[in-house]
PDB file of C-alpha atoms in Angstrom:
ATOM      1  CA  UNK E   1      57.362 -16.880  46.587  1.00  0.00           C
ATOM      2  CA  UNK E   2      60.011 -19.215  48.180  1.00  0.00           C
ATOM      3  CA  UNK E   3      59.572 -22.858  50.441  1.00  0.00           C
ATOM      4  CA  UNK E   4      59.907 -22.625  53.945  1.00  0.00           C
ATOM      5  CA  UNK E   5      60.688 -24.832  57.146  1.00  0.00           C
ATOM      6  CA  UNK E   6      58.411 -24.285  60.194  1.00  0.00           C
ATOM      7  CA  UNK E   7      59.937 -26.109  62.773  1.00  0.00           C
ATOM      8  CA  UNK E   8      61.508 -25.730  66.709  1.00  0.00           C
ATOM      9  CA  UNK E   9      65.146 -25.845  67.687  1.00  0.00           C
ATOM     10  CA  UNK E  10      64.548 -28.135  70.888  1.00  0.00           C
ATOM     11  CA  UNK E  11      61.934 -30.674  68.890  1.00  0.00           C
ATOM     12  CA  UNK E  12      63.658 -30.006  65.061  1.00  0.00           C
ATOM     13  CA  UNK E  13      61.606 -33.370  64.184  1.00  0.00           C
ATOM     14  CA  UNK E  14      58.221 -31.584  64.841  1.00  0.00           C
ATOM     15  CA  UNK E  15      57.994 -29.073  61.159  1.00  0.00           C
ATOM     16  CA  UNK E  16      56.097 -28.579  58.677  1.00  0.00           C
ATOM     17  CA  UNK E  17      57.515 -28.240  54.806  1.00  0.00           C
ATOM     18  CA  UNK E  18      55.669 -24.933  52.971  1.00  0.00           C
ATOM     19  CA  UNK E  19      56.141 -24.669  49.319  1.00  0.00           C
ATOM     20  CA  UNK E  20      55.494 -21.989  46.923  1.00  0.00           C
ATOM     21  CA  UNK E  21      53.751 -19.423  48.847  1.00  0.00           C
ATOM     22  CA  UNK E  22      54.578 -16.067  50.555  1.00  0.00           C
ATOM     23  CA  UNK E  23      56.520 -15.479  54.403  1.00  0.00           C
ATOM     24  CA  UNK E  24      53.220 -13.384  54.977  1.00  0.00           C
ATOM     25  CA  UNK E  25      51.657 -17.080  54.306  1.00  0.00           C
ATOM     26  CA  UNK E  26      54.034 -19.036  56.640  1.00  0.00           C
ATOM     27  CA  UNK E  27      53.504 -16.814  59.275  1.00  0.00           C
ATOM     28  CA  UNK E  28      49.521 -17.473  59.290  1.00  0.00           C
ATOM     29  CA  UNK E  29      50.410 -21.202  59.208  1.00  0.00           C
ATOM     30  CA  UNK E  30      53.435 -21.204  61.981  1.00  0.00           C
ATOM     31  CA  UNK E  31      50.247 -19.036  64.318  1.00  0.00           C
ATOM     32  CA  UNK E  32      47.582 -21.781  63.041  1.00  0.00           C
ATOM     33  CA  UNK E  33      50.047 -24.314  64.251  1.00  0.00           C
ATOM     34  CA  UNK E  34      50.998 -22.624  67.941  1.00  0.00           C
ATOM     35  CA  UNK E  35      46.784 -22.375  68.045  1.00  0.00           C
ATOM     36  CA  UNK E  36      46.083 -26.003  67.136  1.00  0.00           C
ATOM     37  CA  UNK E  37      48.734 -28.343  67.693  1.00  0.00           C
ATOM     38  CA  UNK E  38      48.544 -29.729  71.278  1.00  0.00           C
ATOM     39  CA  UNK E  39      51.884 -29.863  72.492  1.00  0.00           C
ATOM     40  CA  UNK E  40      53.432 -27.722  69.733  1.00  0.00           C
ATOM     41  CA  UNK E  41      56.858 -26.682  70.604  1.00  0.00           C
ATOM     42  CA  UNK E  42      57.190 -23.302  71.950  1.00  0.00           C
ATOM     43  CA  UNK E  43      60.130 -22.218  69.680  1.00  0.00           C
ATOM     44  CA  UNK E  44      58.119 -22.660  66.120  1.00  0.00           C
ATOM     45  CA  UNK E  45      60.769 -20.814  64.094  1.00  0.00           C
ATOM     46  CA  UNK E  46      60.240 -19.847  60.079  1.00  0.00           C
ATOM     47  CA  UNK E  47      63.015 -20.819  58.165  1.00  0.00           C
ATOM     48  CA  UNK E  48      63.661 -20.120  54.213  1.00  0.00           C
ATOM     49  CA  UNK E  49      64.756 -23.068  52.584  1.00  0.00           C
ATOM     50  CA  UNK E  50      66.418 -23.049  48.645  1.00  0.00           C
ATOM     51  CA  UNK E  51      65.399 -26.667  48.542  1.00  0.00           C
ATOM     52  CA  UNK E  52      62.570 -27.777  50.253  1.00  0.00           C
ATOM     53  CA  UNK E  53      63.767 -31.495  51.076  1.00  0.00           C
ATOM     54  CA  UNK E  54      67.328 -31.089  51.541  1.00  0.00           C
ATOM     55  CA  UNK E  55      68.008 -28.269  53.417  1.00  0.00           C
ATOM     56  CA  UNK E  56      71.356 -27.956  54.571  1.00  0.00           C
ATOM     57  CA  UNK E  57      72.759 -25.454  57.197  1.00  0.00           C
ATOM     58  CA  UNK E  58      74.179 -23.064  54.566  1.00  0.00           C
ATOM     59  CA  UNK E  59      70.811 -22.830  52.855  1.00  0.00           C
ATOM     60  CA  UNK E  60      68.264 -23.083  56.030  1.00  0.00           C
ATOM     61  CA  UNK E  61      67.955 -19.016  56.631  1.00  0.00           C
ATOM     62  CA  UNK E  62      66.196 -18.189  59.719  1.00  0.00           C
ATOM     63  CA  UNK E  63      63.819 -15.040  58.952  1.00  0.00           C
ATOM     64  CA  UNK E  64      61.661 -15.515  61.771  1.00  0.00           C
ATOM     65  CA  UNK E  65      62.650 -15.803  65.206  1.00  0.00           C
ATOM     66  CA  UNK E  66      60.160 -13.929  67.755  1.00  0.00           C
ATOM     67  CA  UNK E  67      58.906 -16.060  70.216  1.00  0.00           C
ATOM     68  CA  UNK E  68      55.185 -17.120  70.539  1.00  0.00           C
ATOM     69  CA  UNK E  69      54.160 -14.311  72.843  1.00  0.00           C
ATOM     70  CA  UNK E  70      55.683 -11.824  70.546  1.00  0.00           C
ATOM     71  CA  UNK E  71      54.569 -13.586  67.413  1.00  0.00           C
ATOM     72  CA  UNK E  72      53.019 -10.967  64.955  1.00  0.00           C
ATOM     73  CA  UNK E  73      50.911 -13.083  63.158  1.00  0.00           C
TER      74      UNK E  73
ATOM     75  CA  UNK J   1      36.160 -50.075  53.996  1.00  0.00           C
ATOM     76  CA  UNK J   2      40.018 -50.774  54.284  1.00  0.00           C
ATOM     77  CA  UNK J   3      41.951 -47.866  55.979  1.00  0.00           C
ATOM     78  CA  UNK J   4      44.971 -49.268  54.909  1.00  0.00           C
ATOM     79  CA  UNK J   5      46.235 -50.332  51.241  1.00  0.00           C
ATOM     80  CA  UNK J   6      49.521 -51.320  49.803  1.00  0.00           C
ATOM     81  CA  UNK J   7      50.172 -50.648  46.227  1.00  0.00           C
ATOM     82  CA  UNK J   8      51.164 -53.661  43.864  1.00  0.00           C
ATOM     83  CA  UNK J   9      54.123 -51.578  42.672  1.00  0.00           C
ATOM     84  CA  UNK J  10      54.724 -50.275  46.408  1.00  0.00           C
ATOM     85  CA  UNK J  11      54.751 -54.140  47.623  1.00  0.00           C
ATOM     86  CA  UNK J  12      57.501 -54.789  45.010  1.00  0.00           C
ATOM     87  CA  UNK J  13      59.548 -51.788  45.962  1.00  0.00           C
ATOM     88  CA  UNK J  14      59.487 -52.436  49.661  1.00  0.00           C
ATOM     89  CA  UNK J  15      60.432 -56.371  48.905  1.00  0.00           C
ATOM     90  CA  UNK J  16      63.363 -55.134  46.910  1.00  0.00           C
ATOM     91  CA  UNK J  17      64.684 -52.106  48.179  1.00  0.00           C
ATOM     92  CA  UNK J  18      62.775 -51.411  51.987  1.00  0.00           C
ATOM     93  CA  UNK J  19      61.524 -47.661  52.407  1.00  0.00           C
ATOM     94  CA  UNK J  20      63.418 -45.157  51.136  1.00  0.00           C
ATOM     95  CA  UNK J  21      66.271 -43.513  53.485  1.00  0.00           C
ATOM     96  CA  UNK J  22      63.891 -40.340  53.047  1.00  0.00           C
ATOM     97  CA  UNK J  23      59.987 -40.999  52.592  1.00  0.00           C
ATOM     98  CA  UNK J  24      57.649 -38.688  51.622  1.00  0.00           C
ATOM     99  CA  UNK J  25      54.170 -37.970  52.478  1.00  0.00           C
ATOM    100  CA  UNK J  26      51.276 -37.093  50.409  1.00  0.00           C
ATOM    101  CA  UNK J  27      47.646 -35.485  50.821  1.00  0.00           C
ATOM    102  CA  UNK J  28      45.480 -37.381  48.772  1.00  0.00           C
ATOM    103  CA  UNK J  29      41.700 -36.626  47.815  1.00  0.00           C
ATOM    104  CA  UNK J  30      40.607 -40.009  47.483  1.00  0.00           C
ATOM    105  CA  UNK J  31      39.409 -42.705  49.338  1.00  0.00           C
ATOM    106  CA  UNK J  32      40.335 -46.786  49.527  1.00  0.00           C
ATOM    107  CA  UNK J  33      37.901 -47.705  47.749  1.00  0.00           C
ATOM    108  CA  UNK J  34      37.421 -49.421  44.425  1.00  0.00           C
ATOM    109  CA  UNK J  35      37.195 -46.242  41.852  1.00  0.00           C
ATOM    110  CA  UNK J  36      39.784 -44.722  44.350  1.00  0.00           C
ATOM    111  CA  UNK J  37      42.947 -45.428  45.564  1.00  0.00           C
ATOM    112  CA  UNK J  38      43.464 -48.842  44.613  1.00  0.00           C
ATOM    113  CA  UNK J  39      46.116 -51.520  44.392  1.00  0.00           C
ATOM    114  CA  UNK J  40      47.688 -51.075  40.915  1.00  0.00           C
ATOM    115  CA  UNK J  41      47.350 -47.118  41.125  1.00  0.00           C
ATOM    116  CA  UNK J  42      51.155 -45.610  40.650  1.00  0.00           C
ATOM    117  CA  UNK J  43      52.678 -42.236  41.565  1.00  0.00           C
ATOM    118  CA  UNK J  44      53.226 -41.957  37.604  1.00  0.00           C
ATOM    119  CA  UNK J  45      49.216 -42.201  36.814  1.00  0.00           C
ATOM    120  CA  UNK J  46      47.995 -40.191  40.158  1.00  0.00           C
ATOM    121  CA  UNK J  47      46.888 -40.950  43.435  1.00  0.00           C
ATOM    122  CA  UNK J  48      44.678 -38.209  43.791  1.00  0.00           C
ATOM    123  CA  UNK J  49      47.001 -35.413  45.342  1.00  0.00           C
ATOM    124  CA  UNK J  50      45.727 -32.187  46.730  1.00  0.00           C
ATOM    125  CA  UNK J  51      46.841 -28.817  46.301  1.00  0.00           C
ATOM    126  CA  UNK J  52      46.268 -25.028  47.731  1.00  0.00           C
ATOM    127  CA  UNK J  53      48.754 -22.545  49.510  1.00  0.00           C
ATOM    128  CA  UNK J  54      51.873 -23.397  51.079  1.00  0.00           C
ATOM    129  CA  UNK J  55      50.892 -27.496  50.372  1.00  0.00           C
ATOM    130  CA  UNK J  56      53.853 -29.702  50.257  1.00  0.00           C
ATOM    131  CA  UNK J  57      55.035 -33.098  50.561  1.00  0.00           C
ATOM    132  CA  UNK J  58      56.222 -33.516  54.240  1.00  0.00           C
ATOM    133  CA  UNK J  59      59.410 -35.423  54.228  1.00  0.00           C
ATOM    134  CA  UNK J  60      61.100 -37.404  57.036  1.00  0.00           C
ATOM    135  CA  UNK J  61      64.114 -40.287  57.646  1.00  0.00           C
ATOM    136  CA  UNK J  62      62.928 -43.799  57.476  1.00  0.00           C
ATOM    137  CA  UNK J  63      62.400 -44.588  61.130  1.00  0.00           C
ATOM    138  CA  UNK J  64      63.603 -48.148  62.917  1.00  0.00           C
ATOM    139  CA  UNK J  65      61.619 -50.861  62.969  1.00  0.00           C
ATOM    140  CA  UNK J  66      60.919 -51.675  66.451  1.00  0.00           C
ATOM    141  CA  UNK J  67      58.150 -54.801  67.790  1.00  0.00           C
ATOM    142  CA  UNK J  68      57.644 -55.781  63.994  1.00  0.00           C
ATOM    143  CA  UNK J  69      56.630 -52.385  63.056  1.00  0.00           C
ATOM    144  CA  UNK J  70      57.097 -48.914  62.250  1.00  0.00           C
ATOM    145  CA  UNK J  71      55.608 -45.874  63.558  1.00  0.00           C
ATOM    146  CA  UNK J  72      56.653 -42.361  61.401  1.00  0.00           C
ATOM    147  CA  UNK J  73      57.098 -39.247  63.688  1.00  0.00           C
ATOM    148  CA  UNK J  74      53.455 -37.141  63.660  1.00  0.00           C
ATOM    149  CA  UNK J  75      53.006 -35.032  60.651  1.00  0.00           C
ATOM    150  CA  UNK J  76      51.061 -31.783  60.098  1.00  0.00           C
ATOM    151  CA  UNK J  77      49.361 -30.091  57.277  1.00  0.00           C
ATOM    152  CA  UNK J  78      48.037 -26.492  58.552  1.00  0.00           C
ATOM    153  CA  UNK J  79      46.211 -24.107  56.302  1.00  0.00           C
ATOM    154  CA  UNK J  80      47.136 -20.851  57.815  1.00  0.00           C
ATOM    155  CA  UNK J  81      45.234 -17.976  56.080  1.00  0.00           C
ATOM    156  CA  UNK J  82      44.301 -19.983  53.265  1.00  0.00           C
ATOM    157  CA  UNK J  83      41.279 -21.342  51.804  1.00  0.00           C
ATOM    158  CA  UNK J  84      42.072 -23.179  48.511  1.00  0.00           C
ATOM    159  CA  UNK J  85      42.649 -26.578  49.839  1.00  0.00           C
ATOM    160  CA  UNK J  86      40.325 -28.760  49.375  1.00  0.00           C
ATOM    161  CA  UNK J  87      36.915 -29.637  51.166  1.00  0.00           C
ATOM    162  CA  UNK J  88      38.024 -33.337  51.295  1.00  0.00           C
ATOM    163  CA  UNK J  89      40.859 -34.805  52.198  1.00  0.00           C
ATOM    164  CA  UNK J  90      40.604 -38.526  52.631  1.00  0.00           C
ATOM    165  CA  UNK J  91      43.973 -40.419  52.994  1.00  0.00           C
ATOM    166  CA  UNK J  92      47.794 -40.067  52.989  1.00  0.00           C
ATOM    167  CA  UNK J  93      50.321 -41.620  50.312  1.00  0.00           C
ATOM    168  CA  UNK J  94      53.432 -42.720  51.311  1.00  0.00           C
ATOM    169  CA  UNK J  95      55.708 -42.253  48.244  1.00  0.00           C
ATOM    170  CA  UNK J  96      59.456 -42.699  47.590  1.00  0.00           C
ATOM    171  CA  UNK J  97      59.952 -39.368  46.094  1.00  0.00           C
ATOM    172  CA  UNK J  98      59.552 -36.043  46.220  1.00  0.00           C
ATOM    173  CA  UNK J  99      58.088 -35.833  42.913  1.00  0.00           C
ATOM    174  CA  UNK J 100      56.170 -38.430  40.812  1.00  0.00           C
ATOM    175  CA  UNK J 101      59.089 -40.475  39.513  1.00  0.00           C
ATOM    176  CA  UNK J 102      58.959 -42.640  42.455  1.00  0.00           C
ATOM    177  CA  UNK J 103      56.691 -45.082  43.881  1.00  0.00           C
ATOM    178  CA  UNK J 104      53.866 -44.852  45.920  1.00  0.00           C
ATOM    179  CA  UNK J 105      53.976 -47.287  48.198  1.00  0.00           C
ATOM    180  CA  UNK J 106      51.100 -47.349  50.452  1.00  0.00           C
ATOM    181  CA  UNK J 107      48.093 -45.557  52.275  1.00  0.00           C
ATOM    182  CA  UNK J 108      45.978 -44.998  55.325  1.00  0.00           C
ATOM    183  CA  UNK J 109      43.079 -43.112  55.385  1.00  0.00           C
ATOM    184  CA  UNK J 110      43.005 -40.443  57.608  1.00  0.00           C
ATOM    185  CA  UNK J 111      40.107 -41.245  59.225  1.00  0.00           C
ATOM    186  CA  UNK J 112      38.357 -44.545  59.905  1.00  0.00           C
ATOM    187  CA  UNK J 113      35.915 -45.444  57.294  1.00  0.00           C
ATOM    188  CA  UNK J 114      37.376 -43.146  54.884  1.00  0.00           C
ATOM    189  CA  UNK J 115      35.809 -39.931  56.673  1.00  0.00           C
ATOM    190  CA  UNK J 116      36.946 -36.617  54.613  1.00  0.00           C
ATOM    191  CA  UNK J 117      38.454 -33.854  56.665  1.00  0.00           C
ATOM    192  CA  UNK J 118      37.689 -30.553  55.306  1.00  0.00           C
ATOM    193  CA  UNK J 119      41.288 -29.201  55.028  1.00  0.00           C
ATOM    194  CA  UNK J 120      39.051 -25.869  53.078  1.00  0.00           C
ATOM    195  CA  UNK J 121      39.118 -23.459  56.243  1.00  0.00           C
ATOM    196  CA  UNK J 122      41.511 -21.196  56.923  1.00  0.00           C
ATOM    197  CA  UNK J 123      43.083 -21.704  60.297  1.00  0.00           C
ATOM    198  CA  UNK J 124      42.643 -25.678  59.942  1.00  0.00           C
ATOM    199  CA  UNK J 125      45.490 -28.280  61.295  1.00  0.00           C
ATOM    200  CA  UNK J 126      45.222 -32.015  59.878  1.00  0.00           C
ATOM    201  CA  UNK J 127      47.542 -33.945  61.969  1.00  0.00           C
ATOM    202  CA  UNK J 128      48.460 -37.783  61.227  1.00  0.00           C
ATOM    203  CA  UNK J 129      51.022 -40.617  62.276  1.00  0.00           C
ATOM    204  CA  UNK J 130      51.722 -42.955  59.926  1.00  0.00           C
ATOM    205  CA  UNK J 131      52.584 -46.990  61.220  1.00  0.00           C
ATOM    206  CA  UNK J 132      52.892 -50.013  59.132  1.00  0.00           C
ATOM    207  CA  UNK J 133      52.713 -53.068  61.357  1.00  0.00           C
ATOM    208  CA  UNK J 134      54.054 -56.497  60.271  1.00  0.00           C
ATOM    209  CA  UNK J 135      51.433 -59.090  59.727  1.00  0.00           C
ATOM    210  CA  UNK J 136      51.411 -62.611  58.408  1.00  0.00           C
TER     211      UNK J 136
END
């Protein structure tokens, strides 16, 4: 289990905060996002985060980075 | 039915200290409505918050006040694959912390009238933009 960023490089103020829960689990959400949210950016990238509200750059981890087209669900 | 509801302790924050450089949001299970959320609730004693996979708090900077009021960049709550969240989700908290040490300082529900949204499907998106407005 670990917390997670889902959010976009070009709009980093569009994200959502995940905590406690599996990167199978944030995977399923960042695809439920790219299905639902009109206008969702089109680089939704995972990031694990050690702390879930402050998040600096030597903690945000990107594990995630294929792009929508490739995403693997 | 009020959509909107400022907590006594949330009024008293806000006149002394503003929002918070960092406010938090909350998914809340209840609705404005006497029995509910309702003006003397505190973070401390519960405002009704949900849980289920992944759920969290969604965080952002105070925004600037601009034409006597303030309008919060869009949030969004998505289930993904799961399907523990709850069948009714009726409002979002605007708190000062992450956790319950804080204050909660206000709430819109997220739908007029109070309607639920069934946040219980997998595959379900709840999207919401907060705005407090100055009025006399």
């Amino acid at each position: 289990m670990a917390n997670f960023w889902i959010t976009s490089k070009t709009t980093p103020e569009f994200r959502m905060q995940l905590a406690d829960c599996t990167f199978e689990h944030a995977k399923s959400v960042r695809q439920t996002m790219i299905d639902n949210v009109t206008d969702a950016p089109l680089d939704l990238f995972i990031y694990q985060v050690d702390d879930l509200y402050e998040p600096t750059k030597k903690t945000l981890k990107p594990v995630y980075d294929a792009k929508p087209e490739d995403n693997g669900g | 039915v009020a959509d909107f509801i400022a907590f006594t302790a949330g009024i008293n924050s806000l006149l002394n200290n503003g929002l918070p450089a960092t406010c938090y949001f909350l998914l809340s299970s209840q609705q404005i409505v006497g029995g509910g959320l309702e003006a003397g609730d505190t973070l401390v004693g519960g405002v009704g918050e949900i849980s289920g996979t992944g759920y969290a708090r969604q965080s952002q900077a105070e925004p600037s006040a601009a034409g006597e009021q303030v309008v919060f960049a869009m949030m969004s709550w998505s289930t993904g694959a799961a399907t523990d969240w709850p069948s009714a989700v009726h409002s979002v908290v605007l708190a000062t912390t992450v956790d319950n040490s804080g204050v909660a300082l206000c709430a819109w529900h997220l739908q007029a009238g109070g309607a639920a949204r069934n946040m219980s499907g997998a595959n379900t998106t709840l999207q919401f933009t907060p705005t407090l407005v100055e009025t006399d």
